[in-house]
Coordinates of C-alpha atoms and ligand atoms in Angstrom, one line a residue:
Chain A
M1478 CA 78.0 109.2 113.9
N1479 CA 75.0 109.9 116.2
E1480 CA 75.6 111.6 119.5
I1481 CA 74.9 109.1 122.3
K1482 CA 72.8 110.4 125.2
I1483 CA 72.7 107.4 127.5
T1484 CA 75.0 104.4 127.7
A1485 CA 74.2 101.3 129.7
K1486 CA 77.0 98.8 130.2
N1487 CA 76.7 95.3 131.7
V1488 CA 73.6 96.2 133.7
N1489 CA 72.2 93.5 136.0
V1490 CA 69.1 94.2 138.0
F1491 CA 67.8 92.0 140.9
Y1492 CA 64.5 92.1 142.8
G1493 CA 65.7 90.2 145.9
D1494 CA 67.2 87.0 144.6
K1495 CA 65.4 87.2 141.4
Q1496 CA 67.4 88.6 138.5
A1497 CA 65.2 90.7 136.2
L1498 CA 67.8 92.1 133.8
K1499 CA 70.9 90.2 132.6
D1500 CA 74.0 92.0 131.3
I1501 CA 72.2 94.8 129.4
S1502 CA 74.4 97.0 127.3
I1503 CA 72.9 99.6 125.0
D1504 CA 73.6 103.1 123.6
I1505 CA 70.6 105.4 123.4
P1506 CA 71.1 108.0 120.7
A1507 CA 70.4 111.6 121.5
R1508 CA 67.2 113.3 120.1
Q1509 CA 65.8 110.1 118.7
V1510 CA 63.1 107.8 119.8
T1511 CA 64.3 104.4 121.0
A1512 CA 61.6 101.7 121.4
L1513 CA 61.9 98.9 123.9
I1514 CA 59.8 95.9 122.9
G1515 CA 59.4 92.4 124.2
P1516 CA 56.9 90.0 125.9
S1517 CA 55.4 90.8 129.3
G1518 CA 57.7 90.4 132.2
C1519 CA 60.9 90.6 130.0
G1520 CA 62.2 93.6 132.0
K1521 CA 61.3 96.6 129.8
S1522 CA 59.9 98.7 132.6
T1523 CA 62.7 97.6 134.9
F1524 CA 65.2 98.9 132.4
L1525 CA 63.3 102.1 131.9
R1526 CA 63.1 102.7 135.6
S1527 CA 66.9 102.1 136.0
I1528 CA 67.5 105.0 133.7
N1529 CA 66.2 107.6 136.1
R1530 CA 66.8 105.5 139.2
M1531 CA 63.1 105.0 139.9
N1532 CA 64.1 101.5 141.0
D1533 CA 65.8 103.0 144.1
V1534 CA 62.5 103.3 145.8
I1535 CA 61.6 99.6 145.3
D1536 CA 62.5 97.5 148.3
G1537 CA 65.1 94.8 147.5
C1538 CA 65.9 96.1 144.1
R1539 CA 69.6 96.2 143.3
L1540 CA 71.5 97.2 140.3
E1541 CA 75.0 96.2 139.1
G1542 CA 76.8 97.7 136.2
E1543 CA 76.9 101.2 134.8
I1544 CA 74.5 103.7 133.3
K1545 CA 75.8 107.0 132.0
L1546 CA 74.0 110.1 131.1
D1547 CA 76.3 112.3 128.9
S1548 CA 79.2 110.2 130.1
E1549 CA 78.3 110.9 133.8
D1550 CA 77.6 107.8 135.9
I1551 CA 74.1 108.3 137.3
Y1552 CA 74.7 105.7 140.0
A1553 CA 77.8 107.4 141.3
R1554 CA 78.0 108.6 144.9
G1555 CA 76.9 112.2 145.3
I1556 CA 74.5 112.2 142.4
D1557 CA 71.4 114.3 143.3
V1558 CA 68.5 111.9 142.4
V1559 CA 65.9 114.7 142.4
H1560 CA 68.0 116.7 140.0
L1561 CA 68.6 113.5 137.9
R1562 CA 64.8 112.9 137.6
A1563 CA 64.4 116.5 136.5
R1564 CA 66.8 115.8 133.7
I1565 CA 65.2 112.5 132.9
G1566 CA 61.4 112.8 133.0
M1567 CA 58.9 110.0 132.9
V1568 CA 55.4 109.4 131.5
F1569 CA 53.4 106.4 132.6
Q1570 CA 51.0 104.0 131.1
K1571 CA 48.0 105.3 132.8
P1572 CA 47.7 109.1 132.7
N1573 CA 48.2 110.2 136.3
P1574 CA 47.5 114.0 136.6
F1575 CA 47.6 115.4 140.2
P1576 CA 44.2 116.2 141.7
K1577 CA 44.9 119.9 141.0
S1578 CA 44.1 122.4 138.3
I1579 CA 45.5 122.0 134.8
Y1580 CA 47.7 125.0 135.5
D1581 CA 49.1 123.6 138.8
N1582 CA 49.7 120.2 137.3
I1583 CA 52.3 121.8 135.1
A1584 CA 53.6 124.6 137.4
Y1585 CA 54.2 122.1 140.3
G1586 CA 57.6 120.7 138.9
P1587 CA 59.1 124.0 137.9
K1588 CA 58.1 125.5 141.3
I1589 CA 59.9 122.7 143.2
H1590 CA 63.0 123.0 141.0
G1591 CA 62.9 126.8 141.3
L1592 CA 62.9 127.3 137.5
T1593 CA 61.0 130.6 137.6
T1594 CA 61.3 133.9 139.6
S1595 CA 58.0 135.6 138.8
S1596 CA 54.4 134.5 138.2
A1597 CA 54.6 136.0 134.7
E1598 CA 57.5 133.8 133.9
M1599 CA 55.6 130.8 135.3
D1600 CA 52.6 131.7 133.1
D1601 CA 54.9 131.6 130.1
L1602 CA 56.5 128.3 131.1
V1603 CA 53.1 126.7 131.6
M1604 CA 51.7 127.9 128.4
G1605 CA 54.9 126.9 126.6
A1606 CA 54.7 123.4 127.9
L1607 CA 51.0 123.1 127.0
E1608 CA 51.8 124.4 123.5
K1609 CA 54.6 121.8 123.0
A1610 CA 52.4 119.1 124.2
G1611 CA 49.8 120.1 121.7
L1612 CA 47.1 120.7 124.3
I1613 CA 47.0 124.4 124.5
D1614 CA 44.0 125.0 122.2
E1615 CA 41.9 122.5 124.1
V1616 CA 42.5 123.9 127.6
R1617 CA 43.2 127.6 127.1
D1618 CA 39.9 128.5 128.6
R1619 CA 39.9 126.2 131.5
L1620 CA 43.3 126.2 133.0
D1621 CA 41.8 126.4 136.5
S1622 CA 39.6 123.3 136.1
P1623 CA 41.0 120.0 137.4
G1624 CA 43.4 118.0 135.3
T1625 CA 41.5 114.8 136.1
G1626 CA 38.5 116.2 134.2
L1627 CA 40.2 115.9 130.9
S1628 CA 39.8 112.9 128.5
G1629 CA 42.3 110.1 128.7
G1630 CA 44.2 111.4 125.7
Q1631 CA 44.2 114.9 127.0
Q1632 CA 45.4 113.7 130.4
Q1633 CA 48.3 111.9 128.8
R1634 CA 49.3 115.0 126.9
L1635 CA 48.9 116.9 130.2
C1636 CA 51.4 114.5 131.7
I1637 CA 53.7 115.0 128.8
A1638 CA 53.4 118.8 129.3
R1639 CA 54.2 118.2 133.0
A1640 CA 57.3 116.2 132.1
I1641 CA 58.4 118.9 129.6
A1642 CA 57.8 121.8 132.0
V1643 CA 60.9 120.9 134.1
E1644 CA 63.0 121.1 130.9
P1645 CA 64.3 117.6 130.9
E1646 CA 66.8 116.2 128.4
V1647 CA 65.4 112.7 128.3
I1648 CA 61.7 111.6 128.5
L1649 CA 61.0 108.0 129.4
M1650 CA 57.6 106.7 128.4
D1651 CA 56.1 103.4 129.6
E1652 CA 53.4 102.3 127.3
P1653 CA 52.1 105.9 127.0
C1654 CA 49.2 105.0 124.6
S1655 CA 47.9 101.7 125.9
A1656 CA 44.9 103.4 127.5
L1657 CA 44.1 105.6 124.5
D1658 CA 41.9 105.3 121.4
P1659 CA 43.5 105.3 117.9
I1660 CA 43.0 109.1 117.4
A1661 CA 44.4 110.0 120.8
T1662 CA 47.2 107.5 120.1
A1663 CA 48.0 109.1 116.8
R1664 CA 48.2 112.6 118.4
I1665 CA 50.6 111.3 121.0
E1666 CA 52.7 109.7 118.3
E1667 CA 52.7 112.9 116.3
L1668 CA 53.7 114.7 119.5
I1669 CA 56.6 112.2 120.2
D1670 CA 57.8 112.8 116.6
E1671 CA 57.9 116.5 117.3
L1672 CA 59.5 116.2 120.7
K1673 CA 62.4 114.2 119.4
E1674 CA 63.8 117.4 117.9
N1675 CA 64.7 118.5 121.4
Y1676 CA 64.5 115.5 123.6
T1677 CA 65.9 112.0 123.8
I1678 CA 62.9 109.6 124.1
V1679 CA 62.9 106.1 125.3
M1680 CA 59.6 104.4 125.0
V1681 CA 58.2 101.0 126.0
T1682 CA 55.4 99.8 123.7
H1683 CA 53.5 96.5 123.2
S1684 CA 52.5 97.6 119.7
M1685 CA 54.9 96.5 117.0
Q1686 CA 53.3 98.9 114.7
Q1687 CA 53.7 101.8 117.1
A1688 CA 57.4 101.0 117.6
A1689 CA 57.8 100.8 113.8
R1690 CA 56.0 104.1 113.3
V1691 CA 57.7 106.3 115.9
S1692 CA 61.1 104.9 116.7
Q1693 CA 64.4 105.1 115.0
K1694 CA 66.0 102.5 117.1
T1695 CA 64.4 99.4 118.6
A1696 CA 65.7 97.0 121.3
F1697 CA 64.1 93.6 121.8
F1698 CA 64.1 92.2 125.3
H1699 CA 63.4 88.6 126.1
M1700 CA 63.5 87.0 129.6
G1701 CA 65.7 89.7 131.1
E1702 CA 68.1 89.7 128.1
L1703 CA 68.6 92.3 125.5
V1704 CA 68.4 90.0 122.5
E1705 CA 68.7 92.3 119.6
Q1706 CA 69.0 96.1 119.0
G1707 CA 69.3 98.1 115.9
A1708 CA 67.8 100.5 113.4
T1709 CA 64.0 100.1 113.7
E1710 CA 63.7 99.4 110.0
D1711 CA 66.2 96.5 110.2
I1712 CA 64.5 95.0 113.2
F1713 CA 61.1 94.9 111.5
T1714 CA 62.2 93.8 108.1
R1715 CA 65.3 91.5 108.8
P1716 CA 65.8 90.7 112.4
Q1717 CA 68.9 88.6 113.0
D1718 CA 67.8 86.6 116.1
E1719 CA 65.2 83.9 115.9
R1720 CA 63.6 85.0 119.1
T1721 CA 63.1 88.5 117.7
Q1722 CA 61.8 87.1 114.5
A1723 CA 59.3 84.8 116.4
Y1724 CA 58.1 87.6 118.6
I1725 CA 57.5 90.3 116.0
T1726 CA 55.8 87.9 113.6
G1727 CA 53.5 86.8 116.4
R1728 CA 54.9 83.3 117.0
I1729 CA 55.7 83.5 120.7
G1730 CA 53.8 85.1 123.5
Chain B
M95 CA 60.1 74.8 108.9
E96 CA 59.2 77.9 110.8
Q97 CA 57.1 77.9 114.0
S98 CA 53.4 78.5 113.4
H99 CA 51.7 81.7 114.4
I100 CA 49.8 82.1 117.6
V101 CA 46.9 83.2 115.5
K102 CA 46.3 80.1 113.4
S103 CA 44.2 81.7 110.7
F104 CA 47.2 83.9 109.8
D105 CA 49.1 80.7 108.8
D106 CA 46.1 79.6 106.7
E107 CA 46.1 82.9 104.9
L108 CA 49.8 82.8 104.1
K109 CA 49.4 79.2 103.0
L110 CA 46.6 80.2 100.7
I111 CA 48.8 82.8 99.0
N112 CA 51.5 80.1 98.4
T113 CA 48.9 77.7 97.0
T114 CA 47.7 80.3 94.5
L115 CA 51.2 81.1 93.6
A116 CA 52.1 77.5 93.0
E117 CA 49.1 77.1 90.8
M118 CA 50.0 80.2 88.8
G119 CA 53.6 78.9 88.4
G120 CA 52.4 75.5 87.2
M121 CA 50.1 77.2 84.6
A122 CA 52.8 79.6 83.4
E123 CA 55.2 76.7 82.8
A124 CA 52.6 74.6 81.1
Q125 CA 51.5 77.5 78.8
L126 CA 55.1 78.0 77.7
T127 CA 55.6 74.3 77.0
K128 CA 52.4 74.1 75.0
A129 CA 53.0 77.3 73.0
V130 CA 56.4 76.0 71.9
R131 CA 55.0 72.5 71.2
A132 CA 52.4 74.2 69.0
L133 CA 55.2 76.0 67.2
V134 CA 57.3 72.9 66.6
T135 CA 54.4 70.6 65.6
R136 CA 52.7 73.5 63.7
D137 CA 49.5 72.8 65.7
A138 CA 47.2 75.8 65.5
D139 CA 44.5 74.3 67.7
L140 CA 47.0 73.9 70.5
A141 CA 48.2 77.5 70.0
R142 CA 44.6 78.8 70.2
E143 CA 44.2 76.8 73.4
V144 CA 47.2 78.6 74.9
V145 CA 45.7 82.0 73.9
A146 CA 42.4 81.1 75.6
E147 CA 44.0 79.8 78.8
D148 CA 45.9 83.0 79.6
S149 CA 43.0 84.7 81.3
K150 CA 43.1 82.0 84.0
I151 CA 46.6 83.1 85.0
D152 CA 45.4 86.7 85.1
A153 CA 42.5 85.8 87.3
L154 CA 44.8 84.0 89.7
E155 CA 47.0 87.1 89.9
T156 CA 44.0 89.2 90.8
E157 CA 43.0 86.7 93.4
L158 CA 46.5 86.7 94.9
D159 CA 46.8 90.5 94.9
R160 CA 43.5 90.7 96.8
D161 CA 44.6 88.1 99.4
A162 CA 48.0 89.8 99.9
I163 CA 46.4 93.2 100.3
R164 CA 44.0 91.8 102.8
I165 CA 46.9 90.3 104.8
I166 CA 48.9 93.6 104.8
A167 CA 45.8 95.5 105.9
L168 CA 44.6 93.1 108.5
R169 CA 47.7 91.4 109.8
Q170 CA 50.4 94.0 109.3
P171 CA 53.0 91.3 108.6
M172 CA 56.5 91.8 109.9
A173 CA 60.0 90.5 109.2
T174 CA 59.9 87.1 107.3
D175 CA 56.1 87.3 106.9
L176 CA 56.4 90.8 105.4
R177 CA 59.1 89.6 103.0
M178 CA 57.1 86.6 102.0
V179 CA 54.0 88.6 101.2
I180 CA 55.9 91.2 99.2
T181 CA 57.8 88.4 97.4
A182 CA 54.5 86.6 96.6
L183 CA 53.1 89.9 95.1
K184 CA 56.1 90.5 93.0
T185 CA 56.3 86.8 91.9
S186 CA 52.7 86.7 90.8
A187 CA 53.2 89.9 88.7
N188 CA 56.2 88.3 87.1
L189 CA 54.4 85.0 86.5
E190 CA 51.5 87.0 84.9
R191 CA 54.0 88.5 82.5
I192 CA 55.5 85.1 81.7
G193 CA 51.9 84.0 80.9
D194 CA 51.6 86.9 78.5
Y195 CA 54.7 86.1 76.7
A196 CA 53.6 82.4 76.3
K197 CA 50.4 83.8 74.9
N198 CA 52.3 86.0 72.4
V199 CA 54.4 83.0 71.3
A200 CA 51.1 81.1 70.6
K201 CA 49.6 84.0 68.7
R202 CA 52.5 84.4 66.4
T203 CA 52.6 80.6 66.0
I204 CA 49.1 80.7 64.6
T205 CA 50.3 83.2 62.0
L206 CA 53.5 81.3 61.3
I207 CA 51.8 78.1 60.5
E208 CA 50.4 79.8 57.4
M209 CA 54.0 80.2 56.1
Q210 CA 56.9 78.1 55.0
P211 CA 59.1 76.9 58.0
V212 CA 62.5 78.5 58.3
G213 CA 65.3 76.0 58.5
N214 CA 65.7 74.4 61.9
T215 CA 65.0 77.5 63.9
A216 CA 62.0 76.1 65.6
H217 CA 64.2 73.6 67.4
T218 CA 66.6 76.2 68.7
I219 CA 63.5 78.1 70.0
E220 CA 62.4 74.9 71.6
R221 CA 65.7 74.5 73.3
M222 CA 65.5 78.1 74.6
A223 CA 62.0 77.4 75.9
E224 CA 63.2 74.3 77.7
L225 CA 65.8 76.4 79.5
A226 CA 63.3 79.1 80.3
Q227 CA 60.8 76.6 81.6
G228 CA 63.6 75.1 83.7
L229 CA 64.4 78.4 85.2
V230 CA 60.7 79.1 86.0
G231 CA 60.4 75.7 87.6
S232 CA 63.6 76.0 89.6
V233 CA 62.8 79.5 90.9
L234 CA 59.4 78.4 92.1
D235 CA 61.0 75.4 93.8
A236 CA 63.5 77.8 95.4
Y237 CA 60.6 79.9 96.6
V238 CA 58.8 77.0 98.2
K239 CA 61.9 75.6 99.8
R240 CA 63.3 79.1 100.7
D241 CA 66.5 78.0 99.1
L242 CA 68.9 80.9 98.7
A243 CA 71.5 78.9 96.7
A244 CA 68.9 77.6 94.3
A245 CA 67.6 81.2 93.7
D246 CA 71.1 82.5 93.1
D247 CA 71.7 79.6 90.7
V248 CA 68.7 80.7 88.6
R249 CA 70.1 84.2 88.3
M250 CA 73.3 82.7 86.9
R251 CA 71.7 80.2 84.5
D252 CA 69.7 82.9 82.6
E253 CA 72.9 83.7 80.7
E254 CA 72.6 80.5 78.7
I255 CA 69.2 81.6 77.3
D256 CA 70.7 84.9 76.4
Q257 CA 73.5 83.2 74.5
L258 CA 71.1 81.0 72.5
H259 CA 69.0 84.1 71.8
T260 CA 72.0 85.9 70.4
S261 CA 73.0 83.0 68.1
L262 CA 69.4 82.5 66.9
F263 CA 69.3 86.2 66.2
R264 CA 72.3 85.8 63.9
E265 CA 70.9 82.8 62.3
L266 CA 67.6 84.5 61.5
L267 CA 69.3 87.6 60.1
T268 CA 71.3 85.3 57.8
H269 CA 68.2 83.6 56.6
M270 CA 66.6 86.9 55.8
M271 CA 69.5 88.1 53.8
E272 CA 69.7 84.9 51.8
D273 CA 66.0 84.7 51.2
P274 CA 63.9 87.9 51.4
H275 CA 60.7 85.7 51.1
S276 CA 61.4 84.5 54.6
I277 CA 61.5 87.9 56.2
T278 CA 57.9 87.8 57.5
A279 CA 58.3 84.4 59.1
C280 CA 61.8 85.3 60.4
T281 CA 60.5 88.5 62.0
H282 CA 57.8 86.5 63.8
L283 CA 60.4 84.0 65.0
L284 CA 62.6 86.9 66.2
F285 CA 59.8 88.2 68.3
I286 CA 59.0 84.7 69.6
A287 CA 62.7 84.2 70.6
K288 CA 62.6 87.6 72.3
N289 CA 59.5 86.6 74.2
I290 CA 61.2 83.5 75.5
E291 CA 64.3 85.5 76.4
R292 CA 62.1 87.8 78.4
I293 CA 60.6 84.9 80.2
G294 CA 64.1 84.0 81.4
D295 CA 64.5 87.6 82.6
H296 CA 61.3 87.4 84.6
A297 CA 62.5 84.1 86.2
T298 CA 65.6 85.9 87.3
N299 CA 63.5 88.8 88.7
I300 CA 61.7 86.3 90.8
A301 CA 65.0 84.8 91.8
E302 CA 66.1 88.2 93.1
Y303 CA 62.9 88.4 95.2
V304 CA 63.4 84.9 96.6
H305 CA 66.9 86.0 97.6
F306 CA 65.4 89.0 99.4
M307 CA 62.7 86.8 101.0
V308 CA 65.2 84.3 102.4
S309 CA 68.1 86.6 103.4
G310 CA 66.5 90.0 103.9
E311 CA 69.0 91.5 101.5
T312 CA 68.7 92.4 97.8
P313 CA 71.4 90.8 95.7
D314 CA 73.8 93.5 94.7
D315 CA 76.2 91.6 92.5
E316 CA 75.9 92.0 88.7
R317 CA 74.8 88.8 87.1
P318 CA 76.4 87.6 83.8
K319 CA 74.5 88.6 80.7
G320 CA 74.8 86.8 77.4
D321 CA 72.5 88.8 75.2
E322 CA 74.6 90.5 72.6
T323 CA 71.8 91.1 70.0
S324 CA 71.9 94.8 70.6
Q325 CA 75.5 94.8 69.1
T326 CA 75.0 92.2 66.4
I327 CA 75.8 93.2 62.8
I328 CA 75.7 90.7 60.0
T329 CA 77.4 91.7 56.7
S330 CA 76.8 89.8 53.5
Ligands
LIG581 N1 58.7 95.5 142.3 C1 59.0 94.3 141.9 N2 59.3 93.4 142.8 C2 59.6 92.1 142.4 N3 59.7 91.7 141.2 C3 59.4 92.6 140.2 C4 59.1 94.0 140.5 N4 58.8 94.6 139.4 C5 59.1 93.7 138.4 N5 59.4 92.5 138.9 C6 59.8 91.3 138.1 O1 60.8 91.6 137.2 C7 60.5 91.1 135.9 C8 60.5 92.2 134.8 O2 59.4 93.0 135.1 P1 59.0 94.3 134.3 O3 57.9 95.0 134.9 O4 60.3 95.0 134.1 O5 58.6 93.7 132.9 P2 58.0 94.4 131.6 O6 58.8 93.9 130.5 O7 57.8 95.8 131.8 O8 56.5 93.7 131.5 P3 55.1 94.3 131.0 O9 55.2 94.3 129.5 O10 54.1 93.3 131.5 O11 55.0 95.6 131.6 C9 59.2 90.3 136.0 O12 59.5 89.0 136.2 C10 58.6 90.9 137.2 O13 57.8 90.0 137.9
LIG582 MG1 56.1 97.1 132.0

């Protein structure tokens, strides 16, 4: 059987009185890509943010239930949230490089977490992250220029490099390609495919084709419920639930 | 019936494929009926008509392929839509083959009419053809109604054609041994029977795809087979 990296059990999430997630239970397999799909507002981003406790900073947001990373309850008392977010990195829909140099964008995280002891070590780490993110050849000569000066696709790969630099175990991606053209998208998808060798990836996408192309497991959310989950191939060829069927064939919005 | 798509033109495109398929199916059935009628009534004109009409089925297949490829490229169908498009493609290929077999029956009929009839064999062939046409009709019906039970039933009914084929095979071998002058005619009849038996097989192929389309699974059970011609020996 596949090793399980993250387990969510009976998770309910509320924004004030409004319940955004209802009784979500799912196992996220290690070193695979899990795609979260579903109509707008169904709770995909909410669920993604629960995995690294990004919801903590949202006023009135409350979570019930249990989420475990390697069988450790991430909502347990005494969990260091900063450390948790280093283990579980996140890449957002809109590339959001810091207004700093390309080099500093990547060095920032490792510096905070004290991952290096010398500048030579830091150089290696930065170059390694750029390499893994498939960006190195495009930026080798301009590491000192601002990250915001890169193209959208390059910025997104910079953000992925930044996420990788702190040596996470899990990378969460919320619609990472929605602002990119097909070529930049293909490069990110290729990158995701390579990254899954070493990282567990959970990705929200609105593109059925993208979910089908890059993920091994797919979970379909609908109105705060996790309606169906399974091997990606099964979900896209023979979904069991009518709502999944209707959504992926373009019958409900 | 399923909900319609948000994009209405997608529904229209899928409907078009089904219309083409229904037309092909109707023609394939009619071709088979006519070919066998030509054989039984020794009507060469009717047989020639069947030969000439076959290109229409071929043209419909080309049309359906083109429409299906366009849907796959432009719509990227998923789930039931995907299964339907794939099933339509496979079904049209099988119907095209059925048309070819009907044409072959007609071609051999034109030759056979030049010869002495062999006993009552044409009627056994007619009986086989009725069964085969029944299977083609039923499987197309199962396709349209998305009826899993009806599709599975077609897979089971093919055995009957196989059994008739086996007994006809024996009968023709006996004729040939009794009267060597009948060998040419009997050989043509053997091929005709074989063609009809193959039509039954193509109907069951379609039935397997309909099973897949409806359930998402390919049938894995062995269906009964009644064709024993490969082991048949007649000694005088
Ligand atoms: N910060 C917030 N405060 C209050 N309600 C929120 C907040 N964030 C999300 N919600 C509500 O929770 C529900 C789920 O939202 P969420 O952003 O998780 O959906 P989503 O599936 O990611 O949608 P999309 O595909 O549009 O990004 C929605 O009804 C949304 O309005
Ligand atoms: Mg979202």
